[in-house]
Short mmCIF file of C-alpha atoms in Angstrom, two decimals:
data_model
loop_
_atom_site.label_atom_id
_atom_site.label_comp_id
_atom_site.label_asym_id
_atom_site.label_seq_id
_atom_site.Cartn_x
_atom_site.Cartn_y
_atom_site.Cartn_z
CA MET Z 1289 -62.41 -36.81 82.14
CA TYR Z 1290 -65.64 -35.26 80.82
CA ARG Z 1291 -68.10 -32.83 82.35
CA VAL Z 1292 -71.44 -31.42 81.20
CA GLU Z 1293 -72.73 -27.86 81.44
CA LYS Z 1294 -76.17 -26.55 80.59
CA TYR Z 1295 -76.02 -23.80 77.98
CA THR Z 1296 -76.13 -20.19 79.18
CA VAL Z 1297 -75.25 -17.01 77.32
CA ASP Z 1298 -71.78 -17.21 78.90
CA TYR Z 1299 -71.07 -20.09 76.51
CA TYR Z 1300 -72.33 -18.23 73.42
CA THR Z 1301 -68.93 -17.95 71.72
CA GLN Z 1302 -67.75 -21.45 72.66
CA TRP Z 1303 -71.01 -22.93 71.41
CA ASN Z 1304 -70.90 -21.20 68.04
CA ASP Z 1305 -67.20 -21.88 67.56
CA PHE Z 1306 -67.80 -25.58 68.09
CA VAL Z 1307 -70.72 -25.66 65.65
CA SER Z 1308 -68.45 -24.24 62.95
CA ARG Z 1309 -65.76 -26.91 63.50
CA SER Z 1310 -67.96 -29.91 64.30
CA LYS Z 1311 -68.28 -32.74 61.80
CA ASN Z 1312 -72.08 -32.60 61.65
CA GLY Z 1313 -73.15 -29.05 62.52
CA THR Z 1314 -74.87 -26.44 60.34
CA PHE Z 1315 -75.82 -22.79 60.79
CA LEU Z 1316 -79.20 -23.88 62.22
CA PHE Z 1317 -77.33 -24.72 65.43
CA HIS Z 1318 -75.87 -21.23 65.78
CA ARG Z 1319 -77.39 -19.61 68.85
CA ASP Z 1320 -78.61 -16.65 66.76
CA PHE Z 1321 -80.73 -19.08 64.76
CA MET Z 1322 -81.87 -21.27 67.64
CA GLU Z 1323 -83.05 -18.38 69.75
CA TYR Z 1324 -85.31 -16.59 67.28
CA HIS Z 1325 -88.20 -18.59 68.79
CA SER Z 1326 -86.88 -18.93 72.35
CA ASP Z 1327 -90.27 -17.90 73.73
CA ARG Z 1328 -91.79 -21.17 72.43
CA PHE Z 1329 -89.35 -23.63 74.02
CA ILE Z 1330 -87.62 -24.22 77.33
CA ASP Z 1331 -84.04 -24.54 76.17
CA TYR Z 1332 -81.93 -27.20 77.86
CA SER Z 1333 -79.00 -27.46 75.49
CA LEU Z 1334 -75.85 -29.14 76.77
CA LEU Z 1335 -72.12 -28.73 76.25
CA VAL Z 1336 -69.73 -31.60 76.98
CA PHE Z 1337 -66.20 -30.63 77.98
CA GLU Z 1338 -62.97 -32.58 78.05
CA ASN Z 1339 -61.02 -30.57 80.60
CA ASP Z 1340 -61.73 -27.02 79.33
CA LYS Z 1341 -62.34 -27.94 75.69
CA VAL Z 1342 -65.81 -28.41 74.20
CA VAL Z 1343 -66.00 -31.84 72.55
CA ALA Z 1344 -69.77 -32.19 71.93
CA LEU Z 1345 -73.03 -30.28 71.95
CA PHE Z 1346 -76.63 -31.40 72.36
CA PRO Z 1347 -79.15 -28.75 71.20
CA ALA Z 1348 -82.28 -29.50 73.22
CA ASN Z 1349 -85.46 -28.36 74.92
CA ILE Z 1350 -87.52 -29.95 77.67
CA LYS Z 1351 -91.12 -30.73 78.56
CA GLY Z 1352 -91.53 -32.11 82.04
CA ASP Z 1353 -89.05 -34.95 82.58
CA VAL Z 1354 -88.47 -35.51 78.85
CA ILE Z 1355 -85.59 -33.92 76.93
CA TYR Z 1356 -85.91 -33.46 73.17
CA SER Z 1357 -83.55 -32.78 70.34
CA HIS Z 1358 -84.54 -29.16 69.89
CA GLN Z 1359 -88.09 -29.23 68.54
CA GLY Z 1360 -87.66 -25.87 66.84
CA LEU Z 1361 -85.05 -27.30 64.46
CA THR Z 1362 -85.41 -29.62 61.46
CA TYR Z 1363 -82.74 -31.97 62.78
CA GLY Z 1364 -80.54 -32.40 65.82
CA GLY Z 1365 -78.81 -35.04 67.90
CA PHE Z 1366 -75.29 -34.84 69.28
CA LEU Z 1367 -72.85 -32.57 67.46
CA LEU Z 1368 -69.40 -34.13 67.49
CA GLU Z 1369 -65.85 -33.07 66.84
CA ASN Z 1370 -63.79 -34.73 64.12
CA LYS Z 1371 -61.80 -36.69 66.69
CA SER Z 1372 -64.94 -38.17 68.28
CA LEU Z 1373 -64.72 -41.72 67.06
CA GLY Z 1374 -66.60 -44.71 68.46
CA GLN Z 1375 -65.28 -45.13 71.98
CA LYS Z 1376 -64.97 -41.42 72.71
CA THR Z 1377 -68.49 -40.74 71.48
CA GLU Z 1378 -69.80 -43.51 73.73
CA GLN Z 1379 -68.08 -41.90 76.73
CA VAL Z 1380 -69.33 -38.44 75.81
CA ILE Z 1381 -72.97 -39.56 75.49
CA ALA Z 1382 -72.73 -41.64 78.67
CA THR Z 1383 -71.54 -38.55 80.54
CA ALA Z 1384 -74.43 -36.51 79.12
CA PHE Z 1385 -76.96 -39.19 80.13
CA GLU Z 1386 -75.52 -39.43 83.63
CA TYR Z 1387 -75.91 -35.67 83.99
CA LEU Z 1388 -79.52 -35.79 82.76
CA TYR Z 1389 -80.32 -38.75 85.04
CA LYS Z 1390 -79.10 -36.81 88.06
CA LYS Z 1391 -81.26 -33.86 86.97
CA GLY Z 1392 -84.34 -36.09 87.05
CA PHE Z 1393 -84.96 -36.70 83.35
CA LYS Z 1394 -86.58 -40.01 82.44
CA LYS Z 1395 -86.60 -40.07 78.66
CA GLY Z 1396 -84.94 -38.55 75.62
CA ILE Z 1397 -86.38 -38.04 72.13
CA ILE Z 1398 -83.55 -37.63 69.68
CA LYS Z 1399 -84.04 -36.38 66.10
CA GLN Z 1400 -80.94 -37.24 64.12
CA ILE Z 1401 -79.35 -34.95 61.57
CA LEU Z 1402 -79.53 -36.29 58.03
CA PRO Z 1403 -76.27 -37.88 56.87
CA ILE Z 1404 -76.14 -35.59 53.84
CA TYR Z 1405 -75.22 -32.76 56.25
CA HIS Z 1406 -72.22 -34.59 57.72
CA ARG Z 1407 -68.95 -32.85 56.90
CA TYR Z 1408 -67.31 -36.09 58.00
CA PRO Z 1409 -69.09 -39.38 58.78
CA ALA Z 1410 -70.81 -39.00 62.17
CA PHE Z 1411 -72.66 -42.27 62.81
CA GLU Z 1412 -70.99 -43.02 66.14
CA ALA Z 1413 -73.90 -41.52 68.06
CA ASP Z 1414 -76.40 -43.81 66.28
CA TYR Z 1415 -74.46 -46.85 67.38
CA THR Z 1416 -74.09 -45.59 70.94
CA LEU Z 1417 -77.83 -44.92 71.18
CA PHE Z 1418 -78.50 -48.43 69.85
CA ARG Z 1419 -76.23 -49.81 72.56
CA LYS Z 1420 -78.23 -47.86 75.13
CA GLY Z 1421 -81.45 -49.50 74.02
CA ALA Z 1422 -82.88 -46.63 71.99
CA ASN Z 1423 -85.99 -47.47 69.98
CA THR Z 1424 -86.69 -46.05 66.53
CA ILE Z 1425 -90.07 -44.37 67.00
CA ARG Z 1426 -90.26 -42.53 63.70
CA ARG Z 1427 -88.56 -42.69 60.32
CA ASP Z 1428 -89.04 -39.85 57.82
CA MET Z 1429 -88.43 -39.96 54.07
CA ASN Z 1430 -86.36 -36.99 53.00
CA LEU Z 1431 -85.73 -36.31 49.31
CA ALA Z 1432 -82.42 -35.01 48.00
CA ILE Z 1433 -80.21 -34.91 44.92
CA ASP Z 1434 -76.68 -36.24 45.21
CA TYR Z 1435 -74.58 -34.17 42.82
CA SER Z 1436 -71.85 -36.81 42.70
CA LEU Z 1437 -74.27 -38.88 40.61
CA PRO Z 1438 -75.67 -38.04 37.15
CA LEU Z 1439 -78.81 -35.87 37.30
CA THR Z 1440 -81.94 -37.93 36.62
CA ILE Z 1441 -84.62 -35.31 35.99
CA SER Z 1442 -87.50 -37.03 34.19
CA LYS Z 1443 -88.01 -36.60 30.46
CA SER Z 1444 -91.44 -35.02 31.01
CA LYS Z 1445 -90.02 -32.45 33.43
CA LYS Z 1446 -87.27 -31.57 30.95
CA LYS Z 1447 -89.78 -31.33 28.11
CA HIS Z 1448 -92.01 -28.90 30.02
CA TYR Z 1449 -88.93 -26.95 31.15
CA ARG Z 1450 -87.85 -26.39 27.55
CA ARG Z 1451 -91.39 -25.41 26.58
CA VAL Z 1452 -91.96 -22.85 29.36
CA SER Z 1453 -88.46 -21.38 28.93
CA SER Z 1454 -89.91 -19.39 26.01
CA PHE Z 1455 -92.73 -17.85 28.08
CA GLY Z 1456 -90.68 -14.89 29.25
CA MET Z 1457 -90.71 -15.74 32.97
CA GLU Z 1458 -88.00 -13.97 34.96
CA ILE Z 1459 -86.14 -15.51 37.89
CA ARG Z 1460 -84.80 -13.05 40.46
CA GLN Z 1461 -82.73 -13.64 43.55
CA ASP Z 1462 -84.20 -10.55 45.14
CA ASN Z 1463 -84.74 -11.78 48.73
CA ASN Z 1464 -88.26 -10.36 48.44
CA PHE Z 1465 -89.72 -12.51 51.20
CA LYS Z 1466 -92.71 -10.23 51.69
CA ASP Z 1467 -93.98 -10.65 48.14
CA PHE Z 1468 -93.53 -14.42 48.31
CA TRP Z 1469 -94.99 -14.87 51.81
CA GLN Z 1470 -98.02 -12.65 51.34
CA ASN Z 1471 -98.93 -13.39 47.72
CA VAL Z 1472 -97.80 -16.98 47.24
CA LEU Z 1473 -96.76 -19.07 50.23
CA VAL Z 1474 -99.32 -18.15 52.90
CA PRO Z 1475 -102.40 -18.22 50.64
CA ARG Z 1476 -101.24 -21.44 48.95
CA LEU Z 1477 -100.68 -23.29 52.22
CA ALA Z 1478 -104.00 -22.05 53.58
CA ALA Z 1479 -105.93 -23.10 50.47
CA ARG Z 1480 -104.24 -26.46 49.92
CA HIS Z 1481 -103.45 -27.67 53.44
CA ASN Z 1482 -105.20 -25.31 55.88
CA ALA Z 1483 -101.72 -24.65 57.25
CA LYS Z 1484 -99.23 -21.85 57.86
CA PRO Z 1485 -95.47 -21.64 57.23
CA VAL Z 1486 -93.32 -22.63 60.19
CA HIS Z 1487 -91.69 -19.18 60.00
CA THR Z 1488 -93.66 -15.97 59.94
CA LEU Z 1489 -92.61 -13.28 57.49
CA GLU Z 1490 -91.05 -11.31 60.33
CA GLU Z 1491 -89.11 -14.36 61.51
CA ILE Z 1492 -87.69 -15.27 58.11
CA GLU Z 1493 -86.67 -11.65 57.51
CA LEU Z 1494 -84.98 -11.57 60.91
CA LEU Z 1495 -83.13 -14.82 60.24
CA GLN Z 1496 -82.03 -13.64 56.80
CA SER Z 1497 -80.66 -10.44 58.35
CA ARG Z 1498 -78.65 -12.58 60.79
CA PHE Z 1499 -77.53 -15.10 58.17
CA PRO Z 1500 -77.34 -13.22 54.85
CA GLU Z 1501 -74.85 -15.77 53.45
CA ASN Z 1502 -77.12 -18.72 54.23
CA ILE Z 1503 -80.72 -17.73 53.49
CA PHE Z 1504 -81.90 -16.65 50.05
CA GLN Z 1505 -85.16 -16.05 48.21
CA TYR Z 1506 -85.60 -16.80 44.52
CA ASN Z 1507 -88.84 -15.63 42.92
CA VAL Z 1508 -90.34 -16.13 39.46
CA TYR Z 1509 -92.16 -13.21 37.81
CA TYR Z 1510 -94.43 -13.26 34.79
CA ASN Z 1511 -95.42 -9.88 33.34
CA ASP Z 1512 -93.82 -8.46 36.51
CA GLU Z 1513 -96.22 -10.43 38.75
CA ILE Z 1514 -94.84 -12.99 41.20
CA VAL Z 1515 -96.03 -16.49 40.30
CA SER Z 1516 -93.67 -18.76 42.24
CA GLY Z 1517 -90.78 -18.79 44.69
CA ILE Z 1518 -88.33 -20.92 46.63
CA THR Z 1519 -86.66 -20.08 49.95
CA LEU Z 1520 -83.19 -21.63 50.19
CA PHE Z 1521 -81.11 -22.50 53.25
CA ASP Z 1522 -77.44 -22.86 52.29
CA SER Z 1523 -75.39 -24.92 54.75
CA GLY Z 1524 -72.18 -24.91 52.74
CA THR Z 1525 -72.14 -28.33 51.14
CA VAL Z 1526 -75.95 -28.65 51.06
CA VAL Z 1527 -78.58 -26.27 49.73
CA LYS Z 1528 -82.13 -26.90 50.96
CA SER Z 1529 -85.45 -25.73 49.56
CA GLN Z 1530 -87.03 -24.69 52.84
CA TYR Z 1531 -90.19 -23.42 51.13
CA GLY Z 1532 -91.47 -23.72 47.59
CA ALA Z 1533 -94.86 -22.56 46.35
CA THR Z 1534 -96.70 -21.26 43.32
CA THR Z 1535 -99.84 -19.29 42.54
CA GLY Z 1536 -102.69 -20.62 40.41
CA ARG Z 1537 -101.26 -18.76 37.42
CA GLY Z 1538 -97.82 -20.10 38.24
CA GLU Z 1539 -99.21 -23.62 38.28
CA GLU Z 1540 -100.55 -23.15 34.76
CA LEU Z 1541 -97.11 -21.92 33.69
CA ARG Z 1542 -95.30 -24.72 35.57
CA ALA Z 1543 -93.29 -21.95 37.18
CA LEU Z 1544 -92.25 -23.92 40.27
CA ASP Z 1545 -90.72 -26.77 38.27
CA TYR Z 1546 -89.07 -24.17 36.04
CA LEU Z 1547 -87.48 -22.59 39.10
CA PHE Z 1548 -86.51 -25.90 40.70
CA ILE Z 1549 -84.74 -27.18 37.58
CA THR Z 1550 -82.95 -23.85 37.12
CA LEU Z 1551 -81.69 -23.95 40.72
CA ILE Z 1552 -80.80 -27.65 40.57
CA GLU Z 1553 -78.56 -26.92 37.60
CA LYS Z 1554 -77.21 -23.72 39.14
CA PHE Z 1555 -75.83 -25.49 42.23
CA SER Z 1556 -74.67 -28.67 40.51
CA ASN Z 1557 -71.01 -27.61 40.46
CA THR Z 1558 -70.76 -26.02 43.90
CA LYS Z 1559 -72.79 -28.25 46.28
CA ARG Z 1560 -72.77 -31.89 47.31
CA PHE Z 1561 -76.55 -32.17 47.76
CA PHE Z 1562 -79.76 -30.36 46.91
CA ASP Z 1563 -82.18 -31.14 49.76
CA MET Z 1564 -85.89 -30.92 48.93
CA GLY Z 1565 -87.13 -31.87 52.38
CA THR Z 1566 -89.51 -34.45 53.74
CA VAL Z 1567 -92.60 -35.99 52.20
CA THR Z 1568 -93.64 -37.66 55.47
CA GLU Z 1569 -97.02 -36.82 56.96
CA ALA Z 1570 -98.84 -37.90 60.11
CA ASP Z 1571 -100.48 -40.91 58.44
CA GLY Z 1572 -97.66 -41.92 56.10
CA TYR Z 1573 -96.32 -39.90 53.19
CA ASN Z 1574 -97.57 -37.58 50.47
CA ALA Z 1575 -97.46 -39.75 47.34
CA GLY Z 1576 -97.91 -36.82 44.95
CA LEU Z 1577 -95.09 -34.86 46.55
CA LEU Z 1578 -92.86 -37.93 46.55
CA LYS Z 1579 -93.48 -38.45 42.82
CA GLN Z 1580 -92.81 -34.78 42.04
CA LYS Z 1581 -89.48 -34.78 43.87
CA GLU Z 1582 -88.40 -38.11 42.41
CA GLU Z 1583 -89.14 -36.77 38.91
CA LEU Z 1584 -86.86 -33.82 39.70
CA GLY Z 1585 -84.05 -36.30 40.33
CA CYS Z 1586 -84.26 -36.88 44.08
CA ASN Z 1587 -83.60 -40.07 46.00
CA VAL Z 1588 -84.82 -41.01 49.48
CA TYR Z 1589 -82.66 -40.38 52.55
CA ILE Z 1590 -83.87 -41.54 55.94
CA GLN Z 1591 -84.09 -39.40 59.07
CA ASP Z 1592 -84.49 -41.42 62.26
CA PHE Z 1593 -86.09 -40.40 65.54
CA TYR Z 1594 -85.08 -42.31 68.68
CA GLU Z 1595 -86.65 -42.71 72.10
CA VAL Z 1596 -84.19 -43.64 74.82
CA THR Z 1597 -84.54 -44.19 78.58
CA ILE Z 1598 -82.21 -41.92 80.52
CA THR Z 1599 -80.00 -44.02 82.80
CA GLU Z 1600 -76.70 -43.53 84.59
#
């Protein structure tokens, strides 16, 4: 009933069409997004067909005999159609595993998409993986605001927001990634964490040119000097702060909180969730970051990572 095909450019249109109608896909799974860093990964994405119709996708890359939910993406797992309920999902995943087993793969590492991105509930894959003996090898804390609930920004955050509102800071949605990357984000990450952004300036500008309706840059200026900024990924029902950073001067002005609260309120009537990303680190979690996001009104949502033995 089902068959599996490895992704090639011949399936470009079918792949993207399915992403747009799946119950748990976002624009990150569009091939034009996935392939901006194709030189870093060996793609081994799969399409599952029922007769000639695509009924599931598995965005993936490989290392040796291990297949991964695509490591260049924040989340992954099996993308399902609305009609993929429990039994059908089990058959679809079994067919994919049988295909991978015959290709010589021994293990799969699956990074689930956060439930807040589900257009419709899509937990069937979790149950199927449990039935196949998958082990939870990692569990990340992700912070997000559910707009169906009353906003719970802390009193201290609100107090500082009202105070700095009189400072004359200007918020612009100018998509000026260069100013933010070069003068705020890159130096801040280097100084604070000895790290670099996942995306280079050239990469984020390329992605924004491909997805102008999904990627935005909001910057805060004080006396016409950039002091803070947030890069947003808009997935339709969810808006995510992909990057947020401030300069030393911006920290004194509390410019990042000022921008966050402004944007939280801006999207409160048009989105289901405001996603502020993970606080998980290699040795646990960043307590200061967790506190900051909780004070902005976030709650914890769990992202699970599974390890599963590939069998027939």
